[in-house]
mmCIF file of C-alpha atoms in Angstrom:
data_model
loop_
_atom_site.group_PDB
_atom_site.id
_atom_site.type_symbol
_atom_site.label_atom_id
_atom_site.label_comp_id
_atom_site.label_asym_id
_atom_site.label_seq_id
_atom_site.Cartn_x
_atom_site.Cartn_y
_atom_site.Cartn_z
ATOM 1 C CA MET A 1 102.325 120.485 110.250
ATOM 2 C CA THR A 2 102.523 117.351 112.389
ATOM 3 C CA THR A 3 100.469 114.239 111.678
ATOM 4 C CA LEU A 4 100.267 111.328 114.113
ATOM 5 C CA ILE A 5 99.062 107.964 112.866
ATOM 6 C CA LYS A 6 98.144 106.084 116.029
ATOM 7 C CA ASN A 7 97.514 102.448 116.959
ATOM 8 C CA GLY A 8 97.968 100.789 113.560
ATOM 9 C CA VAL A 9 99.685 97.500 112.861
ATOM 10 C CA VAL A 10 102.826 98.805 111.180
ATOM 11 C CA ILE A 11 104.784 97.032 108.440
ATOM 12 C CA ASP A 12 108.161 98.375 107.376
ATOM 13 C CA THR A 13 110.087 97.107 104.355
ATOM 14 C CA GLU A 14 113.732 98.083 104.744
ATOM 15 C CA PRO A 15 115.983 96.173 104.500
ATOM 16 C CA GLN A 16 113.335 93.423 104.431
ATOM 17 C CA PRO A 17 109.584 93.503 105.166
ATOM 18 C CA VAL A 18 108.884 93.090 108.869
ATOM 19 C CA VAL A 19 105.816 93.501 111.057
ATOM 20 C CA LEU A 20 106.630 96.032 113.761
ATOM 21 C CA GLY A 21 103.377 95.334 115.584
ATOM 22 C CA ARG A 22 101.090 97.966 117.019
ATOM 23 C CA ALA A 23 102.893 101.270 116.642
ATOM 24 C CA ASP A 24 102.558 104.918 115.699
ATOM 25 C CA VAL A 25 104.022 107.034 112.906
ATOM 26 C CA ARG A 26 104.819 110.716 113.321
ATOM 27 C CA ILE A 27 105.014 112.872 110.205
ATOM 28 C CA GLU A 28 106.545 116.338 110.251
ATOM 29 C CA GLY A 29 105.612 118.263 107.134
ATOM 30 C CA ASP A 30 106.333 115.923 104.243
ATOM 31 C CA VAL A 31 108.816 113.703 106.097
ATOM 32 C CA ILE A 32 108.554 110.641 108.332
ATOM 33 C CA ALA A 33 109.962 111.745 111.682
ATOM 34 C CA GLU A 34 109.510 108.774 114.000
ATOM 35 C CA VAL A 35 108.047 105.264 114.109
ATOM 36 C CA GLY A 36 107.417 103.383 117.337
ATOM 37 C CA PRO A 37 104.910 102.293 119.966
ATOM 38 C CA GLY A 38 103.175 104.846 122.143
ATOM 39 C CA LEU A 39 104.579 108.001 120.590
ATOM 40 C CA PRO A 40 103.686 111.070 122.674
ATOM 41 C CA ASP A 41 100.926 113.389 121.581
ATOM 42 C CA VAL A 42 101.983 116.621 119.878
ATOM 43 C CA PRO A 43 99.910 119.753 120.538
ATOM 44 C CA GLY A 44 98.099 120.831 117.397
ATOM 45 C CA ALA A 45 98.898 117.649 115.494
ATOM 46 C CA GLU A 46 96.386 116.017 113.215
ATOM 47 C CA VAL A 47 95.697 112.554 114.621
ATOM 48 C CA ILE A 48 94.691 109.660 112.386
ATOM 49 C CA ASP A 49 93.286 106.739 114.357
ATOM 50 C CA ALA A 50 94.652 103.638 112.625
ATOM 51 C CA THR A 51 92.930 101.133 114.909
ATOM 52 C CA GLY A 52 91.916 98.200 112.731
ATOM 53 C CA ARG A 53 94.303 99.320 110.008
ATOM 54 C CA ILE A 54 97.612 98.092 108.602
ATOM 55 C CA VAL A 55 100.078 100.943 108.036
ATOM 56 C CA LEU A 56 102.794 100.438 105.424
ATOM 57 C CA PRO A 57 104.820 102.310 102.781
ATOM 58 C CA GLY A 58 103.043 103.266 99.576
ATOM 59 C CA PHE A 59 103.404 100.994 96.574
ATOM 60 C CA VAL A 60 105.793 101.823 93.729
ATOM 61 C CA ASP A 61 104.675 101.021 90.157
ATOM 62 C CA THR A 62 107.845 100.917 88.050
ATOM 63 C CA HIS A 63 106.270 100.726 84.578
ATOM 64 C CA ARG A 64 102.864 101.970 83.418
ATOM 65 C CA HIS A 65 101.658 103.505 80.155
ATOM 66 C CA THR A 66 99.366 105.814 82.081
ATOM 67 C CA TRP A 67 97.806 107.502 79.055
ATOM 68 C CA GLN A 68 96.049 104.252 78.149
ATOM 69 C CA ALA A 69 93.434 104.587 80.919
ATOM 70 C CA ALA A 70 90.923 105.686 78.274
ATOM 71 C CA ILE A 71 91.275 102.394 76.397
ATOM 72 C CA ARG A 72 90.947 100.017 79.340
ATOM 73 C CA ALA A 73 90.085 96.427 78.354
ATOM 74 C CA VAL A 74 89.992 97.369 74.676
ATOM 75 C CA ALA A 75 92.051 94.248 73.878
ATOM 76 C CA PRO A 76 91.662 91.831 76.806
ATOM 77 C CA ASP A 77 92.683 88.681 74.934
ATOM 78 C CA VAL A 78 95.253 90.023 72.503
ATOM 79 C CA ASP A 79 98.789 88.716 71.976
ATOM 80 C CA PHE A 80 101.835 90.975 71.774
ATOM 81 C CA PRO A 81 101.854 91.425 67.953
ATOM 82 C CA GLY A 82 98.134 92.164 68.162
ATOM 83 C CA TYR A 83 98.747 94.697 70.905
ATOM 84 C CA MET A 84 101.324 96.474 68.750
ATOM 85 C CA ARG A 85 98.924 96.580 65.796
ATOM 86 C CA ARG A 86 95.825 97.648 67.716
ATOM 87 C CA ILE A 87 97.214 99.997 70.356
ATOM 88 C CA VAL A 88 100.463 101.406 68.965
ATOM 89 C CA GLY A 89 99.648 101.173 65.268
ATOM 90 C CA GLU A 90 95.962 102.117 65.319
ATOM 91 C CA LEU A 91 94.684 103.824 68.471
ATOM 92 C CA ALA A 92 97.698 105.816 69.688
ATOM 93 C CA GLY A 93 97.655 108.115 66.664
ATOM 94 C CA ARG A 94 94.087 109.166 67.453
ATOM 95 C CA PHE A 95 94.978 110.671 70.821
ATOM 96 C CA ARG A 96 94.645 114.422 71.039
ATOM 97 C CA PRO A 97 96.390 116.327 73.829
ATOM 98 C CA ARG A 98 93.081 116.453 75.720
ATOM 99 C CA ASP A 99 92.873 112.651 75.525
ATOM 100 C CA VAL A 100 96.380 112.286 76.935
ATOM 101 C CA TYR A 101 95.442 114.631 79.781
ATOM 102 C CA ALA A 102 92.267 112.678 80.525
ATOM 103 C CA GLY A 103 94.062 109.341 80.464
ATOM 104 C CA ASN A 104 97.036 110.466 82.523
ATOM 105 C CA LEU A 105 94.897 112.133 85.171
ATOM 106 C CA ALA A 106 92.513 109.193 85.488
ATOM 107 C CA GLY A 107 95.372 106.684 85.413
ATOM 108 C CA ALA A 108 97.314 108.530 88.102
ATOM 109 C CA LEU A 109 94.215 108.867 90.285
ATOM 110 C CA GLU A 110 93.473 105.178 89.776
ATOM 111 C CA SER A 111 96.985 104.448 91.017
ATOM 112 C CA LEU A 112 96.527 106.599 94.113
ATOM 113 C CA ASP A 113 93.135 105.073 94.788
ATOM 114 C CA THR A 114 94.724 101.610 94.914
ATOM 115 C CA GLY A 115 97.689 102.570 97.116
ATOM 116 C CA VAL A 116 100.334 103.336 94.488
ATOM 117 C CA THR A 117 102.064 106.491 95.683
ATOM 118 C CA THR A 118 104.985 106.447 93.209
ATOM 119 C CA LEU A 119 104.543 105.808 89.505
ATOM 120 C CA LEU A 120 106.957 105.563 86.605
ATOM 121 C CA ASP A 121 104.872 106.816 83.701
ATOM 122 C CA TRP A 122 106.420 105.263 80.565
ATOM 123 C CA SER A 123 104.964 107.840 78.215
ATOM 124 C CA HIS A 124 105.304 107.021 74.518
ATOM 125 C CA ILE A 125 102.528 109.295 73.296
ATOM 126 C CA GLN A 126 104.645 112.362 72.433
ATOM 127 C CA LEU A 127 102.845 113.173 69.186
ATOM 128 C CA SER A 128 103.507 116.881 69.733
ATOM 129 C CA PRO A 129 104.808 119.220 72.445
ATOM 130 C CA ASP A 130 101.160 119.793 73.393
ATOM 131 C CA HIS A 131 100.752 116.054 74.083
ATOM 132 C CA THR A 132 103.787 116.189 76.367
ATOM 133 C CA ASP A 133 102.451 119.263 78.160
ATOM 134 C CA ALA A 134 99.110 117.538 78.711
ATOM 135 C CA ALA A 135 100.743 114.426 80.181
ATOM 136 C CA LEU A 136 102.873 116.460 82.598
ATOM 137 C CA ARG A 137 100.011 118.702 83.645
ATOM 138 C CA ALA A 138 97.862 115.703 84.510
ATOM 139 C CA LEU A 139 100.591 114.087 86.605
ATOM 140 C CA ARG A 140 101.151 117.303 88.542
ATOM 141 C CA GLU A 141 97.445 117.869 89.149
ATOM 142 C CA SER A 142 96.863 114.295 90.315
ATOM 143 C CA GLY A 143 99.075 114.637 93.417
ATOM 144 C CA ILE A 144 100.985 111.414 92.772
ATOM 145 C CA ARG A 145 104.766 111.078 92.982
ATOM 146 C CA ALA A 146 105.739 110.384 89.371
ATOM 147 C CA VAL A 147 108.811 109.707 87.308
ATOM 148 C CA PHE A 148 107.926 110.922 83.833
ATOM 149 C CA GLY A 149 109.536 108.469 81.415
ATOM 150 C CA TYR A 150 109.776 110.556 78.262
ATOM 151 C CA CYS A 151 109.752 108.524 75.033
ATOM 152 C CA ASN A 152 109.734 110.296 71.683
ATOM 153 C CA GLY A 153 110.055 108.270 68.515
ATOM 154 C CA GLY A 154 110.044 111.294 66.222
ATOM 155 C CA ASP A 155 112.730 113.378 64.591
ATOM 156 C CA ASP A 156 112.552 115.941 67.409
ATOM 157 C CA PHE A 157 113.606 113.337 70.003
ATOM 158 C CA GLU A 158 116.692 115.188 71.247
ATOM 159 C CA GLU A 159 115.047 118.598 71.239
ATOM 160 C CA GLY A 160 111.978 117.261 73.031
ATOM 161 C CA THR A 161 114.054 115.465 75.645
ATOM 162 C CA ARG A 162 116.058 118.591 76.387
ATOM 163 C CA ARG A 163 112.895 120.650 76.616
ATOM 164 C CA VAL A 164 111.351 118.317 79.205
ATOM 165 C CA ARG A 165 114.625 118.174 81.149
ATOM 166 C CA GLU A 166 114.585 121.951 81.423
ATOM 167 C CA ARG A 167 111.141 121.695 83.002
ATOM 168 C CA LEU A 168 112.177 118.842 85.320
ATOM 169 C CA PRO A 169 115.794 119.746 86.089
ATOM 170 C CA ASP A 170 116.285 117.687 89.255
ATOM 171 C CA ASP A 171 114.697 115.183 91.638
ATOM 172 C CA SER A 172 113.390 117.682 94.177
ATOM 173 C CA GLY A 173 109.747 117.777 93.063
ATOM 174 C CA LEU A 174 106.912 115.277 93.049
ATOM 175 C CA VAL A 175 107.312 114.892 89.276
ATOM 176 C CA THR A 176 110.803 113.991 88.055
ATOM 177 C CA MET A 177 112.189 112.607 84.798
ATOM 178 C CA ALA A 178 113.707 109.512 83.213
ATOM 179 C CA LEU A 179 114.508 108.806 79.573
ATOM 180 C CA ALA A 180 112.218 106.082 78.237
ATOM 181 C CA ALA A 181 114.403 104.716 75.450
ATOM 182 C CA LEU A 182 113.173 102.700 72.499
ATOM 183 C CA GLY A 183 116.442 100.791 72.742
ATOM 184 C CA PRO A 184 118.422 98.575 70.371
ATOM 185 C CA GLU A 185 115.774 95.854 70.066
ATOM 186 C CA ILE A 186 113.057 98.236 68.863
ATOM 187 C CA ALA A 187 114.793 101.184 67.205
ATOM 188 C CA GLY A 188 118.212 99.771 66.366
ATOM 189 C CA GLU A 189 121.707 100.383 67.647
ATOM 190 C CA GLU A 190 122.311 103.795 66.061
ATOM 191 C CA ARG A 191 119.243 105.284 67.737
ATOM 192 C CA ALA A 192 120.033 103.538 71.040
ATOM 193 C CA LEU A 193 123.516 105.016 71.051
ATOM 194 C CA VAL A 194 122.013 108.503 70.861
ATOM 195 C CA GLU A 195 119.455 107.719 73.574
ATOM 196 C CA TRP A 196 121.905 106.439 76.177
ATOM 197 C CA ARG A 197 124.484 109.137 75.457
ATOM 198 C CA LEU A 198 121.843 111.839 75.752
ATOM 199 C CA ALA A 199 120.683 110.347 79.057
ATOM 200 C CA ALA A 200 124.256 110.417 80.340
ATOM 201 C CA GLU A 201 124.674 114.034 79.265
ATOM 202 C CA LEU A 202 121.445 115.115 80.956
ATOM 203 C CA GLY A 203 121.931 113.028 84.099
ATOM 204 C CA LEU A 204 118.882 110.839 83.462
ATOM 205 C CA ARG A 205 118.179 107.228 84.264
ATOM 206 C CA VAL A 206 117.089 105.044 81.328
ATOM 207 C CA THR A 207 114.093 102.710 81.259
ATOM 208 C CA SER A 208 113.746 100.547 78.158
ATOM 209 C CA HIS A 209 111.923 97.465 76.882
ATOM 210 C CA LEU A 210 114.777 94.975 76.661
ATOM 211 C CA GLY A 211 115.005 91.194 76.454
ATOM 212 C CA HIS A 212 111.940 90.609 74.287
ATOM 213 C CA SER A 213 113.549 87.916 72.114
ATOM 214 C CA LEU A 214 116.417 85.553 72.855
ATOM 215 C CA ASP A 215 118.584 86.794 69.988
ATOM 216 C CA GLY A 216 117.683 90.422 70.595
ATOM 217 C CA ALA A 217 118.276 90.124 74.321
ATOM 218 C CA ALA A 218 121.805 88.812 73.936
ATOM 219 C CA SER A 219 122.856 91.135 71.120
ATOM 220 C CA GLY A 220 121.258 94.171 72.748
ATOM 221 C CA LEU A 221 123.051 93.569 76.031
ATOM 222 C CA ASP A 222 126.328 93.010 74.191
ATOM 223 C CA PHE A 223 125.809 96.294 72.340
ATOM 224 C CA LEU A 224 125.124 98.275 75.508
ATOM 225 C CA GLU A 225 128.160 96.788 77.243
ATOM 226 C CA SER A 226 130.572 97.151 74.347
ATOM 227 C CA ASN A 227 129.702 100.817 73.949
ATOM 228 C CA GLY A 228 130.052 101.562 77.648
ATOM 229 C CA LEU A 229 126.401 102.557 77.942
ATOM 230 C CA LEU A 230 125.563 100.621 81.090
ATOM 231 C CA GLY A 231 127.319 103.268 83.133
ATOM 232 C CA VAL A 232 123.955 105.016 82.775
ATOM 233 C CA PRO A 233 121.556 103.491 85.346
ATOM 234 C CA THR A 234 119.258 101.339 83.222
ATOM 235 C CA THR A 235 116.013 99.517 83.962
ATOM 236 C CA PHE A 236 115.419 96.479 81.757
ATOM 237 C CA VAL A 237 111.659 96.295 81.274
ATOM 238 C CA HIS A 238 110.334 92.719 80.966
ATOM 239 C CA ALA A 239 113.825 91.161 80.591
ATOM 240 C CA LEU A 240 112.181 87.900 79.586
ATOM 241 C CA ASN A 241 114.901 86.208 77.575
ATOM 242 C CA TYR A 242 118.087 86.743 79.520
ATOM 243 C CA THR A 243 120.106 83.823 80.806
ATOM 244 C CA ASP A 244 121.392 83.601 84.379
ATOM 245 C CA GLU A 245 124.747 84.796 83.069
ATOM 246 C CA HIS A 246 123.098 87.799 81.417
ATOM 247 C CA PHE A 247 121.463 88.740 84.718
ATOM 248 C CA LYS A 248 124.819 88.551 86.480
ATOM 249 C CA ARG A 249 126.210 91.001 83.926
ATOM 250 C CA ILE A 250 123.224 93.320 84.412
ATOM 251 C CA ALA A 251 123.719 93.176 88.178
ATOM 252 C CA ALA A 252 127.429 93.924 87.861
ATOM 253 C CA ALA A 253 126.611 96.990 85.761
ATOM 254 C CA GLY A 254 124.153 98.299 88.351
ATOM 255 C CA GLY A 255 121.074 97.624 86.205
ATOM 256 C CA SER A 256 117.575 96.819 87.417
ATOM 257 C CA VAL A 257 114.525 94.971 86.115
ATOM 258 C CA SER A 258 110.838 95.911 85.925
ATOM 259 C CA LEU A 259 108.386 93.060 85.456
ATOM 260 C CA ALA A 260 104.757 93.230 84.333
ATOM 261 C CA PRO A 261 103.700 89.668 85.193
ATOM 262 C CA VAL A 262 100.074 89.832 84.098
ATOM 263 C CA ASP A 263 100.938 91.477 80.796
ATOM 264 C CA GLU A 264 103.857 89.171 80.105
ATOM 265 C CA MET A 265 101.708 86.087 80.527
ATOM 266 C CA ASN A 266 98.543 87.471 78.947
ATOM 267 C CA LEU A 267 100.310 88.766 75.839
ATOM 268 C CA GLY A 268 102.255 85.530 75.390
ATOM 269 C CA MET A 269 105.576 87.308 75.873
ATOM 270 C CA GLY A 270 107.044 84.772 78.265
ATOM 271 C CA TYR A 271 107.336 83.617 81.876
ATOM 272 C CA PRO A 272 108.521 86.344 84.282
ATOM 273 C CA ALA A 273 112.161 85.891 85.265
ATOM 274 C CA THR A 274 111.602 86.975 88.863
ATOM 275 C CA GLY A 275 113.662 84.436 90.758
ATOM 276 C CA ARG A 276 116.561 84.323 88.327
ATOM 277 C CA ALA A 277 116.937 88.097 88.202
ATOM 278 C CA ARG A 278 116.782 88.493 91.969
ATOM 279 C CA ALA A 279 119.110 85.543 92.553
ATOM 280 C CA ALA A 280 121.706 87.322 90.407
ATOM 281 C CA GLY A 281 121.411 90.397 92.624
ATOM 282 C CA VAL A 282 119.348 92.516 90.220
ATOM 283 C CA PRO A 283 116.817 94.823 91.929
ATOM 284 C CA THR A 284 113.520 93.622 90.481
ATOM 285 C CA ALA A 285 110.118 95.261 90.809
ATOM 286 C CA LEU A 286 106.590 95.347 89.421
ATOM 287 C CA GLY A 287 104.598 97.413 86.932
ATOM 288 C CA ALA A 288 101.005 97.370 85.749
ATOM 289 C CA ASP A 289 102.194 98.216 82.214
ATOM 290 C CA THR A 290 98.862 98.661 80.441
ATOM 291 C CA VAL A 291 95.235 98.406 81.454
ATOM 292 C CA VAL A 292 94.197 97.522 77.897
ATOM 293 C CA CYS A 293 94.669 93.865 78.876
ATOM 294 C CA SER A 294 95.734 93.875 82.547
ATOM 295 C CA PRO A 295 94.611 95.119 85.969
ATOM 296 C CA GLY A 296 95.933 98.431 87.239
ATOM 297 C CA ASP A 297 96.499 97.646 90.919
ATOM 298 C CA MET A 298 99.501 96.358 92.880
ATOM 299 C CA PHE A 299 97.528 93.706 94.747
ATOM 300 C CA SER A 300 96.892 91.849 91.498
ATOM 301 C CA LEU A 301 100.555 92.127 90.547
ATOM 302 C CA MET A 302 101.849 90.896 93.905
ATOM 303 C CA ARG A 303 99.512 87.899 93.857
ATOM 304 C CA THR A 304 100.419 87.077 90.279
ATOM 305 C CA ILE A 305 104.168 87.204 90.832
ATOM 306 C CA HIS A 306 103.851 85.171 94.046
ATOM 307 C CA LEU A 307 101.803 82.529 92.241
ATOM 308 C CA LEU A 308 103.989 82.356 89.139
ATOM 309 C CA GLU A 309 107.271 82.197 91.006
ATOM 310 C CA ARG A 310 106.144 79.580 93.504
ATOM 311 C CA GLY A 311 104.469 77.662 90.688
ATOM 312 C CA ARG A 312 107.515 77.429 88.430
ATOM 313 C CA PRO A 313 107.514 74.015 86.735
ATOM 314 C CA ASP A 314 111.015 73.240 87.992
ATOM 315 C CA GLY A 315 109.996 73.911 91.601
ATOM 316 C CA ALA A 316 112.841 76.370 92.013
ATOM 317 C CA GLY A 317 110.541 79.204 93.079
ATOM 318 C CA LEU A 318 109.170 77.672 96.254
ATOM 319 C CA GLY A 319 111.532 79.818 98.313
ATOM 320 C CA PHE A 320 109.784 82.977 97.072
ATOM 321 C CA THR A 321 107.591 84.414 99.833
ATOM 322 C CA THR A 322 104.893 86.999 100.368
ATOM 323 C CA ARG A 323 107.620 89.139 101.947
ATOM 324 C CA ASP A 324 109.534 89.033 98.667
ATOM 325 C CA ALA A 325 106.410 90.126 96.776
ATOM 326 C CA LEU A 326 105.796 93.036 99.152
ATOM 327 C CA ARG A 327 109.432 94.083 98.950
ATOM 328 C CA MET A 328 109.191 94.193 95.144
ATOM 329 C CA ALA A 329 106.113 96.404 95.452
ATOM 330 C CA THR A 330 107.756 98.883 97.847
ATOM 331 C CA ILE A 331 111.450 99.426 98.614
ATOM 332 C CA GLU A 332 112.719 97.331 95.697
ATOM 333 C CA GLY A 333 110.455 99.279 93.373
ATOM 334 C CA ALA A 334 111.837 102.506 94.787
ATOM 335 C CA GLU A 335 115.353 101.249 94.075
ATOM 336 C CA VAL A 336 114.432 100.394 90.492
ATOM 337 C CA VAL A 337 113.205 103.945 89.801
ATOM 338 C CA GLY A 338 116.137 105.502 91.672
ATOM 339 C CA LEU A 339 114.144 106.793 94.646
ATOM 340 C CA ASP A 340 115.091 104.332 97.388
ATOM 341 C CA ASP A 341 116.575 107.153 99.468
ATOM 342 C CA VAL A 342 113.286 109.031 99.120
ATOM 343 C CA VAL A 343 110.437 106.515 99.429
ATOM 344 C CA GLY A 344 109.691 102.801 99.718
ATOM 345 C CA SER A 345 110.006 102.326 103.478
ATOM 346 C CA LEU A 346 109.142 104.028 106.767
ATOM 347 C CA ARG A 347 112.720 105.004 107.592
ATOM 348 C CA PRO A 348 112.705 108.377 109.403
ATOM 349 C CA GLY A 349 113.892 111.114 107.081
ATOM 350 C CA LYS A 350 112.167 109.684 104.026
ATOM 351 C CA GLN A 351 109.206 111.279 102.357
ATOM 352 C CA ALA A 352 105.920 110.453 104.062
ATOM 353 C CA ASP A 353 104.369 108.275 101.356
ATOM 354 C CA LEU A 354 102.267 105.599 103.023
ATOM 355 C CA LEU A 355 98.894 103.913 103.141
ATOM 356 C CA LEU A 356 96.420 102.469 105.601
ATOM 357 C CA LEU A 357 94.611 99.231 104.754
ATOM 358 C CA ARG A 358 91.382 98.136 106.421
ATOM 359 C CA THR A 359 91.324 94.893 108.379
ATOM 360 C CA ASP A 360 87.721 95.207 109.578
ATOM 361 C CA THR A 361 86.305 93.362 106.578
ATOM 362 C CA LEU A 362 85.431 89.705 106.079
ATOM 363 C CA GLY A 363 88.265 89.384 103.583
ATOM 364 C CA MET A 364 90.908 90.777 105.934
ATOM 365 C CA ALA A 365 89.667 89.943 109.441
ATOM 366 C CA ALA A 366 91.582 87.600 111.764
ATOM 367 C CA ALA A 367 94.716 87.652 109.582
ATOM 368 C CA HIS A 368 97.556 86.016 111.530
ATOM 369 C CA ASP A 369 100.329 87.273 109.229
ATOM 370 C CA PRO A 370 99.752 90.908 108.207
ATOM 371 C CA ILE A 371 102.264 90.716 105.344
ATOM 372 C CA GLY A 372 100.643 87.562 104.002
ATOM 373 C CA ALA A 373 97.271 89.272 104.238
ATOM 374 C CA VAL A 374 98.455 92.344 102.327
ATOM 375 C CA VAL A 375 99.772 90.199 99.474
ATOM 376 C CA LEU A 376 97.181 87.413 99.341
ATOM 377 C CA ASN A 377 93.950 88.836 100.768
ATOM 378 C CA ALA A 378 93.821 92.621 100.443
ATOM 379 C CA ASP A 379 92.384 94.295 97.371
ATOM 380 C CA THR A 380 91.571 97.793 96.193
ATOM 381 C CA SER A 381 88.589 98.043 98.551
ATOM 382 C CA SER A 382 90.993 97.650 101.487
ATOM 383 C CA VAL A 383 92.719 100.968 100.780
ATOM 384 C CA ASP A 384 91.389 103.389 103.376
ATOM 385 C CA THR A 385 93.961 106.206 103.476
ATOM 386 C CA VAL A 386 96.775 107.241 101.122
ATOM 387 C CA ILE A 387 99.359 109.904 101.966
ATOM 388 C CA VAL A 388 101.901 111.385 99.537
ATOM 389 C CA ALA A 389 104.604 113.730 100.829
ATOM 390 C CA GLY A 390 102.691 114.115 104.089
ATOM 391 C CA ARG A 391 99.465 115.128 102.338
ATOM 392 C CA ALA A 392 96.401 112.903 102.470
ATOM 393 C CA VAL A 393 95.104 112.205 98.978
ATOM 394 C CA LYS A 394 92.607 109.576 100.139
ATOM 395 C CA ARG A 395 90.763 109.323 103.467
ATOM 396 C CA GLY A 396 87.994 107.014 104.590
ATOM 397 C CA GLY A 397 88.098 105.188 101.286
ATOM 398 C CA GLN A 398 87.478 108.337 99.239
ATOM 399 C CA LEU A 399 89.884 110.251 97.000
ATOM 400 C CA LEU A 400 90.273 113.910 97.914
ATOM 401 C CA HIS A 401 91.033 117.105 95.956
ATOM 402 C CA HIS A 402 89.384 116.082 92.658
ATOM 403 C CA ASP A 403 85.887 116.155 91.209
ATOM 404 C CA LEU A 404 85.775 112.490 90.261
ATOM 405 C CA ALA A 405 82.474 112.839 88.392
ATOM 406 C CA THR A 406 84.128 115.317 86.033
ATOM 407 C CA VAL A 407 87.255 113.176 85.723
ATOM 408 C CA LEU A 408 85.183 110.141 84.772
ATOM 409 C CA THR A 409 82.951 112.063 82.367
ATOM 410 C CA THR A 410 85.982 113.517 80.599
ATOM 411 C CA LEU A 411 87.592 110.071 80.410
ATOM 412 C CA ALA A 412 84.429 108.557 78.927
ATOM 413 C CA GLU A 413 84.272 111.287 76.279
ATOM 414 C CA SER A 414 87.907 110.690 75.430
ATOM 415 C CA ALA A 415 87.369 106.933 75.193
ATOM 416 C CA GLU A 416 84.477 107.408 72.807
ATOM 417 C CA ALA A 417 86.452 109.825 70.653
ATOM 418 C CA VAL A 418 89.528 107.561 70.439
ATOM 419 C CA VAL A 419 87.956 104.132 70.019
ATOM 420 C CA GLY A 420 84.943 105.250 68.009
ATOM 421 C CA ALA A 421 86.936 107.371 65.559
#
């Protein structure tokens, strides 16, 4: 099937965000075939009139605990120790498989609704194989492109990881796999050694919360290096307490960083290290992390990181631009999750994951810099159309393919069961 997106203002992001001007996008099946002005009509093609729309690659969320959609805003003003007590220590254990399904489906649909077409689901709710099955089923049914970050803190960690890898053996489907490791700072060095070696054996990327404390950051990085574990592609989530020298070592090892700027500030974890990580050559991207105390959309994250970096007390972040923020939300995010050859830009041959944003609103009208408008002015109401792998999952501002009333009712029942238990 051919789809022609006509007459939009097109933004591409590779190698850097650039406004291509008024142009068309031709999609063949699930792949971007051509981008340019005045593309010829194709008999039988579906035509999407993008007049008054900005066309750009879909957003990439590199770190989200998707199952937590049922406990949104349950702890809006909590600090990090309080989060660990309330969410991990108290509420997580109440989740039944049906609650994980409800949260993952609603969280994935929320992501699509706001223009996130690729999601790394950092899933640390593997209370049983049935919980894992429920999480995967929800991701598949949602229609999102997802990297399932499998985290299992139990005794069946290795068995469970192998079982999921058998179900997700390669990167050819919409749902693929990463190993979400507890890491040396949370579970200790002995456990981390097993995690990274298992990832290497199974050909998995690792994503892990690293750099939470200054002492733990330094010793954890030393441990990974001294044991030769950084040969496994590793995403350092938060990475708050690394020095410039640490970031240079991470860059040299081929590592990447995922930041959750709202969470990191709201939970009192620390100031996002955006500029320092990127200056060292580390691919650095954004994640919503958790909606228990943060927003779940990329617009909020881009604005926050733009504000925090430019507002650094030392003034060193004033060179950070809206183009940098958009790059982090698209192609740089794709690089962080290992999919930069698949998504993140409009390069012909990539998967057709893209979105159309409205400009015919008071909040978006008369924008002189489309990239600046996407980062600073657009919001979730601007998202008109979302396409994943050439398939429209949202059109005219409405999600397709799901009975949202049922999704929301099921989520509400789950929320009541978990929080009211």
